[in-house]
PDB file of C-alpha atoms in Angstrom:
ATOM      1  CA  UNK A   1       4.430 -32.495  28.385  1.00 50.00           C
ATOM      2  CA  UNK A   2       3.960 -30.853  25.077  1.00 55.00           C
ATOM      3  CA  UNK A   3       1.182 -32.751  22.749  1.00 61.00           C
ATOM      4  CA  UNK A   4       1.469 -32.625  19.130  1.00 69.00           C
ATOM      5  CA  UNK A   5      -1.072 -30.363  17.735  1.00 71.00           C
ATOM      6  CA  UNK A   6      -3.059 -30.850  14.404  1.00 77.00           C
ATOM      7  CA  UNK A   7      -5.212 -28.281  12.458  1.00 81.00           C
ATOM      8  CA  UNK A   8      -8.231 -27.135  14.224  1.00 88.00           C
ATOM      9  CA  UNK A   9     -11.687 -25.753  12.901  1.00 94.00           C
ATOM     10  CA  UNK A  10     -11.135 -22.097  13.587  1.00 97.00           C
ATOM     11  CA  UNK A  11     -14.625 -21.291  11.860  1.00 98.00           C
ATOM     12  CA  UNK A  12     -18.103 -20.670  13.720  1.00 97.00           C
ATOM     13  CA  UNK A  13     -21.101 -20.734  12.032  1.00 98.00           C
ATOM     14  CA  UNK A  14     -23.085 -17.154  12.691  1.00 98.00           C
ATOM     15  CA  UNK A  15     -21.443 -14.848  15.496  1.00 98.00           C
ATOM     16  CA  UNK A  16     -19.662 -15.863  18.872  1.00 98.00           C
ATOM     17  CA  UNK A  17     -21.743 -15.469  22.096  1.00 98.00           C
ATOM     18  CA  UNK A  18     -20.748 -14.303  25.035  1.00 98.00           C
ATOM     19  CA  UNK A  19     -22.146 -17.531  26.571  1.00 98.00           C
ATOM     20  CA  UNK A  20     -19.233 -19.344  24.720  1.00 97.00           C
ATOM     21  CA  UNK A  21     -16.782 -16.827  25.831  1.00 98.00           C
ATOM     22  CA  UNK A  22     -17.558 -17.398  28.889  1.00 98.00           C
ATOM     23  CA  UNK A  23     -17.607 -21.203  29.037  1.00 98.00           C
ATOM     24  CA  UNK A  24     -14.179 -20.966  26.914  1.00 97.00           C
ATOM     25  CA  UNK A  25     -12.676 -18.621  30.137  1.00 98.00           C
ATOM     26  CA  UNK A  26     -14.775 -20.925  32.757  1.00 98.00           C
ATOM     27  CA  UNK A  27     -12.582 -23.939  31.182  1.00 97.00           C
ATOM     28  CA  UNK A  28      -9.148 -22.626  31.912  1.00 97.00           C
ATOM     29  CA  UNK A  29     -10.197 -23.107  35.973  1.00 97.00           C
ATOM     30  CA  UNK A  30      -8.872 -25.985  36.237  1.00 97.00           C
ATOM     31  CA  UNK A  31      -5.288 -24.796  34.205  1.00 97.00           C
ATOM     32  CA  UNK A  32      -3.913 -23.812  37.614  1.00 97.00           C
ATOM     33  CA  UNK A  33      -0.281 -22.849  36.539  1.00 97.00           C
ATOM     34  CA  UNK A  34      -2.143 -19.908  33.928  1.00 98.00           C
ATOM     35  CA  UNK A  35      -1.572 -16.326  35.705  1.00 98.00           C
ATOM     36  CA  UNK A  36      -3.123 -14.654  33.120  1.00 98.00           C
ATOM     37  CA  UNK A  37      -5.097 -14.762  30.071  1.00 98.00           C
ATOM     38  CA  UNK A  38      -5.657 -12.080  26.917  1.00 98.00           C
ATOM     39  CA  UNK A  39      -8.500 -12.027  25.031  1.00 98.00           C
ATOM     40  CA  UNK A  40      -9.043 -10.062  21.801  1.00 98.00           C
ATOM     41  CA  UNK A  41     -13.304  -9.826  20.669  1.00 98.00           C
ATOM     42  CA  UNK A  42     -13.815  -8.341  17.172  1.00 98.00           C
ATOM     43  CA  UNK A  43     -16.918  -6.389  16.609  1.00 98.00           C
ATOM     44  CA  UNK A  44     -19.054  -5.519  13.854  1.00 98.00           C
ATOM     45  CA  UNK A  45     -19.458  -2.044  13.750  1.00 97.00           C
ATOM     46  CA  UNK A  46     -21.997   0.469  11.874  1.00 97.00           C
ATOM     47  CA  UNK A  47     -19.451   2.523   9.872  1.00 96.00           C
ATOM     48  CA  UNK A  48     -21.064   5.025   8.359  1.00 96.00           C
ATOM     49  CA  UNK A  49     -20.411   4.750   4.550  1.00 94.00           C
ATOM     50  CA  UNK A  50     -21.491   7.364   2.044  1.00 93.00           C
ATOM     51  CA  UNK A  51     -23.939   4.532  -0.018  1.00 94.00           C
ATOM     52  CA  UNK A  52     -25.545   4.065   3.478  1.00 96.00           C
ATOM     53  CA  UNK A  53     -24.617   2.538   7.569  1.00 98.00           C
ATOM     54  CA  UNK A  54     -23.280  -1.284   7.592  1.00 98.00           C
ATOM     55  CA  UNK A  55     -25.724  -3.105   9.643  1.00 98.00           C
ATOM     56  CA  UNK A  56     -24.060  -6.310   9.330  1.00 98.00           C
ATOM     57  CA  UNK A  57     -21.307  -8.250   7.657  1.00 98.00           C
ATOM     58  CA  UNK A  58     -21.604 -11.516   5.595  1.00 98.00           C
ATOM     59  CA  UNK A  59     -18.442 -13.352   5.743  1.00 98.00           C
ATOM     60  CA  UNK A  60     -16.686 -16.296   3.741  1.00 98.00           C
ATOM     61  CA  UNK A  61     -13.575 -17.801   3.516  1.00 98.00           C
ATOM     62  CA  UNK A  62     -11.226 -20.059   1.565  1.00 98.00           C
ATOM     63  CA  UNK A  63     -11.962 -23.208   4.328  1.00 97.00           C
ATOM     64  CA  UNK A  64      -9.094 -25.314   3.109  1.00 96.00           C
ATOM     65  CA  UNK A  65      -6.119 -22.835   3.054  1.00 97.00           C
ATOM     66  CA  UNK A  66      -7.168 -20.743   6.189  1.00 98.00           C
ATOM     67  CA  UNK A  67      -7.011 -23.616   8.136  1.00 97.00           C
ATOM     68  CA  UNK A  68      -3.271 -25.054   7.183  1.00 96.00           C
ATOM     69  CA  UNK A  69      -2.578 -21.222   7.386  1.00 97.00           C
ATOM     70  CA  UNK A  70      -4.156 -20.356  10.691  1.00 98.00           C
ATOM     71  CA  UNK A  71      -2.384 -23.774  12.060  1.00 97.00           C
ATOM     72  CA  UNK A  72       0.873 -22.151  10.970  1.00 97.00           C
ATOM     73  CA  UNK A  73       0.547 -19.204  12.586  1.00 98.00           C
ATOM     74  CA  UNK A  74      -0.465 -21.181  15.843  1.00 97.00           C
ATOM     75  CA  UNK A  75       2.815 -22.838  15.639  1.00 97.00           C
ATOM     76  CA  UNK A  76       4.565 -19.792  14.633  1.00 98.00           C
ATOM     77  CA  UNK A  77       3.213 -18.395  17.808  1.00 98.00           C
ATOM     78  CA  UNK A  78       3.511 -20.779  20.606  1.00 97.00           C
ATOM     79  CA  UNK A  79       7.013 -21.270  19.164  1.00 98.00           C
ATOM     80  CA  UNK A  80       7.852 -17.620  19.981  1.00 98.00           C
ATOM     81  CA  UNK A  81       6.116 -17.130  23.673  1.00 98.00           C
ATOM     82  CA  UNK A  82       5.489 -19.252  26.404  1.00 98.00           C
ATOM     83  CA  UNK A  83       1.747 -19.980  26.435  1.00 98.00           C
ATOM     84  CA  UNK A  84      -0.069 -22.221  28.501  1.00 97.00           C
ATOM     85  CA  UNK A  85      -3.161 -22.233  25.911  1.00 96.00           C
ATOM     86  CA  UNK A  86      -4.468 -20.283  22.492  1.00 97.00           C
ATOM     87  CA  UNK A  87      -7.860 -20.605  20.862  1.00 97.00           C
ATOM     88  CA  UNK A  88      -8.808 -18.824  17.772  1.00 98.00           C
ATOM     89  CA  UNK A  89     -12.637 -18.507  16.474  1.00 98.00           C
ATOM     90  CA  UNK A  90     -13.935 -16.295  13.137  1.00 98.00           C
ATOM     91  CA  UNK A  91     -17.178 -16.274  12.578  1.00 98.00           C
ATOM     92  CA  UNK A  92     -18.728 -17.260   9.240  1.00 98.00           C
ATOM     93  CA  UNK A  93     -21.910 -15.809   7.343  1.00 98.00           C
ATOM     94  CA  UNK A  94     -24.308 -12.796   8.364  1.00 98.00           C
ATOM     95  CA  UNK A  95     -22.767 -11.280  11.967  1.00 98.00           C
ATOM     96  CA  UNK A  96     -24.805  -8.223  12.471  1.00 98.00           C
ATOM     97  CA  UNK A  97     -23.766  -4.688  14.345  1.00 98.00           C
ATOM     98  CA  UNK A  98     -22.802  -5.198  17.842  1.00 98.00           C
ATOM     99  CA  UNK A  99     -21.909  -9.138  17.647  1.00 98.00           C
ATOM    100  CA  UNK A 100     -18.548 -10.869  17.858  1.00 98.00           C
ATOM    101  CA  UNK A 101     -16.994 -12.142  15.011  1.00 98.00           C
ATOM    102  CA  UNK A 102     -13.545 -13.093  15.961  1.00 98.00           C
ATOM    103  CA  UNK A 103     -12.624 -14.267  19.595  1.00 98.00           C
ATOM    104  CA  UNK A 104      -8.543 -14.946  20.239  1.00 98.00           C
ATOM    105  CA  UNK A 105      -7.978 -16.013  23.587  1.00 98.00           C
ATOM    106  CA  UNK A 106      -4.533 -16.620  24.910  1.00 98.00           C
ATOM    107  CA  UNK A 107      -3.291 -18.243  28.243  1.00 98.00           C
ATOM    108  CA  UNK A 108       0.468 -17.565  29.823  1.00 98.00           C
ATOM    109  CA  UNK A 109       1.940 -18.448  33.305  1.00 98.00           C
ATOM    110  CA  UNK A 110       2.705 -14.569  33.525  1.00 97.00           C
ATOM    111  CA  UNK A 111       0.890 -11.492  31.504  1.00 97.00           C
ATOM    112  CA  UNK A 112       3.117  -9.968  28.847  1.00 98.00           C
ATOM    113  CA  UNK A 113       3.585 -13.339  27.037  1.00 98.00           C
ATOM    114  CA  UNK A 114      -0.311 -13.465  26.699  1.00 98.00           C
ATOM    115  CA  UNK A 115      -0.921  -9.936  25.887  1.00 98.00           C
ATOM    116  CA  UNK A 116       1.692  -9.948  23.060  1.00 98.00           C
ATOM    117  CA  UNK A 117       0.860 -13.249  21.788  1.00 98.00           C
ATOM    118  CA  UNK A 118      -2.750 -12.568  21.622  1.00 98.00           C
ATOM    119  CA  UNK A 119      -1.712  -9.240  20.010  1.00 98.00           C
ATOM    120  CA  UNK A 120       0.181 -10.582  17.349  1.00 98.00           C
ATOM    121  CA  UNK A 121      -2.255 -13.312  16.635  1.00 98.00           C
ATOM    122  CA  UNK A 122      -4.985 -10.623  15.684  1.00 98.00           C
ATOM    123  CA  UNK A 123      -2.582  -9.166  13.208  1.00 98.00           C
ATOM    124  CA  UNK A 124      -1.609 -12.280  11.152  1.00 98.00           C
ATOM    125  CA  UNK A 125      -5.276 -13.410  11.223  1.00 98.00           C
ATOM    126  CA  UNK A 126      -6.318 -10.242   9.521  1.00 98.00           C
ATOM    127  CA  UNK A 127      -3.209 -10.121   7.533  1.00 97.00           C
ATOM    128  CA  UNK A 128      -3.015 -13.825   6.420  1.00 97.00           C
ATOM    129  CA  UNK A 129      -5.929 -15.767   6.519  1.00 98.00           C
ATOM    130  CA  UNK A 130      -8.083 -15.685   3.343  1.00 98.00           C
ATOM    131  CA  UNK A 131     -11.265 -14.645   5.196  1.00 98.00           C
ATOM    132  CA  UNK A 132     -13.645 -11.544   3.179  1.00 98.00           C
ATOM    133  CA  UNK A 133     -16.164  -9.784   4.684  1.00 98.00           C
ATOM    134  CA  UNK A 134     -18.988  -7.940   2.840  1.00 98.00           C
ATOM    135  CA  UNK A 135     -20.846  -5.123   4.438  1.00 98.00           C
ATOM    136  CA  UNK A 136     -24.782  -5.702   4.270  1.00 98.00           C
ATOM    137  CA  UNK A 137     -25.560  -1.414   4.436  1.00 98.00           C
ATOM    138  CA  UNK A 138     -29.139  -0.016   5.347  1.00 97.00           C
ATOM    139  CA  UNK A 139     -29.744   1.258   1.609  1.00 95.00           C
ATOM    140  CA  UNK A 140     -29.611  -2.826   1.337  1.00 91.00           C
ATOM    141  CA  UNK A 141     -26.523  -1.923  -1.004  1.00 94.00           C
ATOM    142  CA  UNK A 142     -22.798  -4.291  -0.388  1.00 95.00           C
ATOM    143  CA  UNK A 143     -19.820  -3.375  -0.583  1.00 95.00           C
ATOM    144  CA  UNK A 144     -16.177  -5.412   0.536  1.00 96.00           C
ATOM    145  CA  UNK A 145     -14.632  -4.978   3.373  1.00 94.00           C
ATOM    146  CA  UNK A 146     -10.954  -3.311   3.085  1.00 92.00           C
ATOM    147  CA  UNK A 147      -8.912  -3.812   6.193  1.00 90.00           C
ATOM    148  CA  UNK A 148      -6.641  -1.294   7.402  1.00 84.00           C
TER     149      UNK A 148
ATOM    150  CA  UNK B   1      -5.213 -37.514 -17.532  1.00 55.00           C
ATOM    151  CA  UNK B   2      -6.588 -34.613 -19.156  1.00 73.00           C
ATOM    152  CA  UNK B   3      -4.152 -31.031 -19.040  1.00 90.00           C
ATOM    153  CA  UNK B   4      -7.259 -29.120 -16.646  1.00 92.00           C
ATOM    154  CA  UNK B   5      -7.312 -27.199 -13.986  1.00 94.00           C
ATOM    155  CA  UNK B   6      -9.350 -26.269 -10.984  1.00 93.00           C
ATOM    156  CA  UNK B   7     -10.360 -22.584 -10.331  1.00 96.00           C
ATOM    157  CA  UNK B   8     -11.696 -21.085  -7.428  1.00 98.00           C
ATOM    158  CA  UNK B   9     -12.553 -17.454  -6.986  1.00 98.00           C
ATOM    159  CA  UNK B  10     -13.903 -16.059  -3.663  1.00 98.00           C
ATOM    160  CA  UNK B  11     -15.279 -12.417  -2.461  1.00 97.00           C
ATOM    161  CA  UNK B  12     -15.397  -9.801  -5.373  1.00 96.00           C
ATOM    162  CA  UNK B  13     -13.691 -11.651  -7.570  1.00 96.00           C
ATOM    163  CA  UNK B  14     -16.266 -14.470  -7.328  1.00 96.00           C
ATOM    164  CA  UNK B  15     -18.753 -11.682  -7.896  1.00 95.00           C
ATOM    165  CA  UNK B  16     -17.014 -10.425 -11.294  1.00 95.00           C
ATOM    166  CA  UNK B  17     -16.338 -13.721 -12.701  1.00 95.00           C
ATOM    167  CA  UNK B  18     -19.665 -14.852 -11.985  1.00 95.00           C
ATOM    168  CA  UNK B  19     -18.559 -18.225 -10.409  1.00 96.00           C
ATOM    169  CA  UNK B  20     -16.799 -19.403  -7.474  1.00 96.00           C
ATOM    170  CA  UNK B  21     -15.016 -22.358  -9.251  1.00 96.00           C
ATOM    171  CA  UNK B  22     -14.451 -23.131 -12.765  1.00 93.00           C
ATOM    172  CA  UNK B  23     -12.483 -26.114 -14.308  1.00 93.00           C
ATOM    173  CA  UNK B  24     -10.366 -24.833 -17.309  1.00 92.00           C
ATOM    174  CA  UNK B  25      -7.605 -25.698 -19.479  1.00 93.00           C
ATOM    175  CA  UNK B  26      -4.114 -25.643 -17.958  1.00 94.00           C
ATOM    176  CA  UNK B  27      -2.369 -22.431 -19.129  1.00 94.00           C
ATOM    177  CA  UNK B  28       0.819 -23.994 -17.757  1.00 95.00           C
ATOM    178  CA  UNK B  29       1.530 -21.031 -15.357  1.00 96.00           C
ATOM    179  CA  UNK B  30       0.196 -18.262 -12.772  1.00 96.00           C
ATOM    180  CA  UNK B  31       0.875 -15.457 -15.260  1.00 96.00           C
ATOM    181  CA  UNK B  32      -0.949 -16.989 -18.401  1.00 96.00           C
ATOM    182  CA  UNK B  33      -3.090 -17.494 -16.459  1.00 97.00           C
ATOM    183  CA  UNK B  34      -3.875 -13.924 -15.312  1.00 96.00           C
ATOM    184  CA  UNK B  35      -3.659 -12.474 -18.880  1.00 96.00           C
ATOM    185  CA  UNK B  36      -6.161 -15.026 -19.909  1.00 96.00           C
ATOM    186  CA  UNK B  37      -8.372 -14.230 -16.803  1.00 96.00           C
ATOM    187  CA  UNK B  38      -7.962 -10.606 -17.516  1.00 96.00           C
ATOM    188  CA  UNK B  39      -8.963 -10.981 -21.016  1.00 96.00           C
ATOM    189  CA  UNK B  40     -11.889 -13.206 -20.721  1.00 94.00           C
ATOM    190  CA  UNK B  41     -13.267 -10.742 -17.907  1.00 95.00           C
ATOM    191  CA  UNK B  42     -12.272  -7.336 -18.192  1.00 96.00           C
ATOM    192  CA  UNK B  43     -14.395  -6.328 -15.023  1.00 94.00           C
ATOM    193  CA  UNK B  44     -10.826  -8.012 -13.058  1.00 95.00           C
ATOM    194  CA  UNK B  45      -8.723  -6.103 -14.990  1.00 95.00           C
ATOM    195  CA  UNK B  46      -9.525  -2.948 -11.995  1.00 94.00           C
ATOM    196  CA  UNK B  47      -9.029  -5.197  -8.925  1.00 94.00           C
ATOM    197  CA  UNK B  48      -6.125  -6.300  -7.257  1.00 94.00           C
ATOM    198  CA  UNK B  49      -5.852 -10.119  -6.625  1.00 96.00           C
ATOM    199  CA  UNK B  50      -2.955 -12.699  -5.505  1.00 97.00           C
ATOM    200  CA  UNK B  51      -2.606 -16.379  -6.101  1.00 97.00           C
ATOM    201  CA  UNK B  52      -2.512 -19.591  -4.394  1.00 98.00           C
ATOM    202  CA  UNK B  53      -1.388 -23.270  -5.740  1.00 97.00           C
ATOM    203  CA  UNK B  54      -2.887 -25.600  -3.485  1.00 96.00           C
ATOM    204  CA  UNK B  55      -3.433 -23.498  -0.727  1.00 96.00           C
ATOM    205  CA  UNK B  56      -0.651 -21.554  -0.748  1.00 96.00           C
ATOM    206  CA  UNK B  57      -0.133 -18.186  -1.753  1.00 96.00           C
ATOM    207  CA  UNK B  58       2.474 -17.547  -4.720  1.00 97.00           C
ATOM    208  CA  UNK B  59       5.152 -14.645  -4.586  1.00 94.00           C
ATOM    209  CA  UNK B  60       6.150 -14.827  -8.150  1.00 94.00           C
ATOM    210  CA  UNK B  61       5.506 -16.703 -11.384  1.00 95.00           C
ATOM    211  CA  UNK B  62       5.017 -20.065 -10.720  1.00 96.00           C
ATOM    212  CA  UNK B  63       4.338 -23.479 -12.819  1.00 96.00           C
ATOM    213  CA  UNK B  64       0.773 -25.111 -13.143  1.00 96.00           C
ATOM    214  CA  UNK B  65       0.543 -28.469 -13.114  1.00 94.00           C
ATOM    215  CA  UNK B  66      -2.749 -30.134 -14.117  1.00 92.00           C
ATOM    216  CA  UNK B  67      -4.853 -31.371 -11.374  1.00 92.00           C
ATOM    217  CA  UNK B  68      -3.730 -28.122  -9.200  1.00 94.00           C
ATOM    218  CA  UNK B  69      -5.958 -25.812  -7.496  1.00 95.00           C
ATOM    219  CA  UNK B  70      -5.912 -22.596  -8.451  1.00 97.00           C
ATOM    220  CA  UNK B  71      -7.502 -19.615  -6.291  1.00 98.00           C
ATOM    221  CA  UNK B  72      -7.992 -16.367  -6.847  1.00 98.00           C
ATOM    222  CA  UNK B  73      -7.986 -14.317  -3.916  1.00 98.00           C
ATOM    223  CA  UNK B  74      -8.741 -10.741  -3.255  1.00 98.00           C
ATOM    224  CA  UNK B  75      -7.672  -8.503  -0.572  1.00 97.00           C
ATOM    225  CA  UNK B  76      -8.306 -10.410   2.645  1.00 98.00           C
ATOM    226  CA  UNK B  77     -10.701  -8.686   5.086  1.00 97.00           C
ATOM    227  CA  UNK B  78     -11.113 -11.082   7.774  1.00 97.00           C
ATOM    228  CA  UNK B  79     -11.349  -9.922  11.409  1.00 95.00           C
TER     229      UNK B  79
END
């Protein structure tokens, strides 16, 4: 039976551990019609920039709107392919080289609809949600992020 | 109630405007609004920046009302 779903806190305070990952994948046990999950980690990486190498990124958002928008794109999503679950996490504030800032996890009876969901999840989040992220260099400089 | 405003400004443009919210007089619509924000801080006038009216981003010109919330919002870089 479908349950109606309201907005969710999407946001994590510092980066996402691989302790939580794999609690979130350790809860699906018990989902026994899910033949397959996708999951999609983001990580910080040391780009080398001319003013110096990011060694971490600070990000904030706009709380309020990502949240009705990030609900909307849920909806969008698990109106176009049949998934079993979906969780989305972004990380919020300093995430340093080598951590996990955004974790999307999705859950199908059969692969394709999880791989493509998860897939197209990652692109509206980076697309749509009003996150920024500012890259902390080793010459101590910033600079924003520009997505491509 | 008073014709005002509320303003936030995130990432960059927080940085240029030297505040991440403001209250201000209601210009009465997004693109006042932008001329007047480009005037009173001419470091904007380089960036590229999009709208939202309570929460939600605007495609064209649209009406303020007061009591609205206003954001400025730069290229998003989430992810």
């Amino acid at each position: 039976m479908e349950k109606a779903r309201s907005p969710k806190n999407i946001f994590v305070q510092g980066p996402i551990s691989s302790e939580k990952i794999a609690q979130s994948i350790a809860n699906h046990a018990t989902k026994t019609d899910i033949g397959g999950h996708s999951i999609f980690l983001g990580q910080i990486r040391a780009d080398e920039k001319p003013e110096g190498k990011v060694i971490a990124i600070e990000y904030t958002c706009y709380e309020e709107m990502a949240l009705e928008k990030a609900f909307e794109i849920r909806e969008d999503v698990f109106a176009k392919y049949p998934l079993t679950c979906m969780h989305i996490y972004h990380s919020l504030g300093e995430i340093k080289v080598g951590e996990i800032c955004l974790f999307v996890f999705t859950s199908s009876k059969h692969r394709k609809a999880a791989m493509q969901a998860c897939d197209e999840l990652v692109e509206r989040i980076k697309a749509e949600l009003p996150i920024w992220g500012k890259e902390i260099l080793d010459s101590s400089a910033t600079q924003w992020k520009v997505n491509t | 109630m008073p014709d005002r405003i509320r303003l936030k400004a995130f990432g960059m443009l927080a940085e240029k405007i030297g505040a991440d919210s403001l209250e201000i007089e209601n210009p009465g619509s997004s693109e006042v609004l932008r001329l007047q924000l480009l005037q009173q801080f001419p470091a904007l006038q380089s960036l590229t920046f999009r709208m939202a009216v309570d929460r939600k981003l605007i495609q064209a010109e649209t009406d303020i009302s007061a009591g609205q919330e206003i954001a400025l919002l730069p290229p998003f870089s989430g992810g």
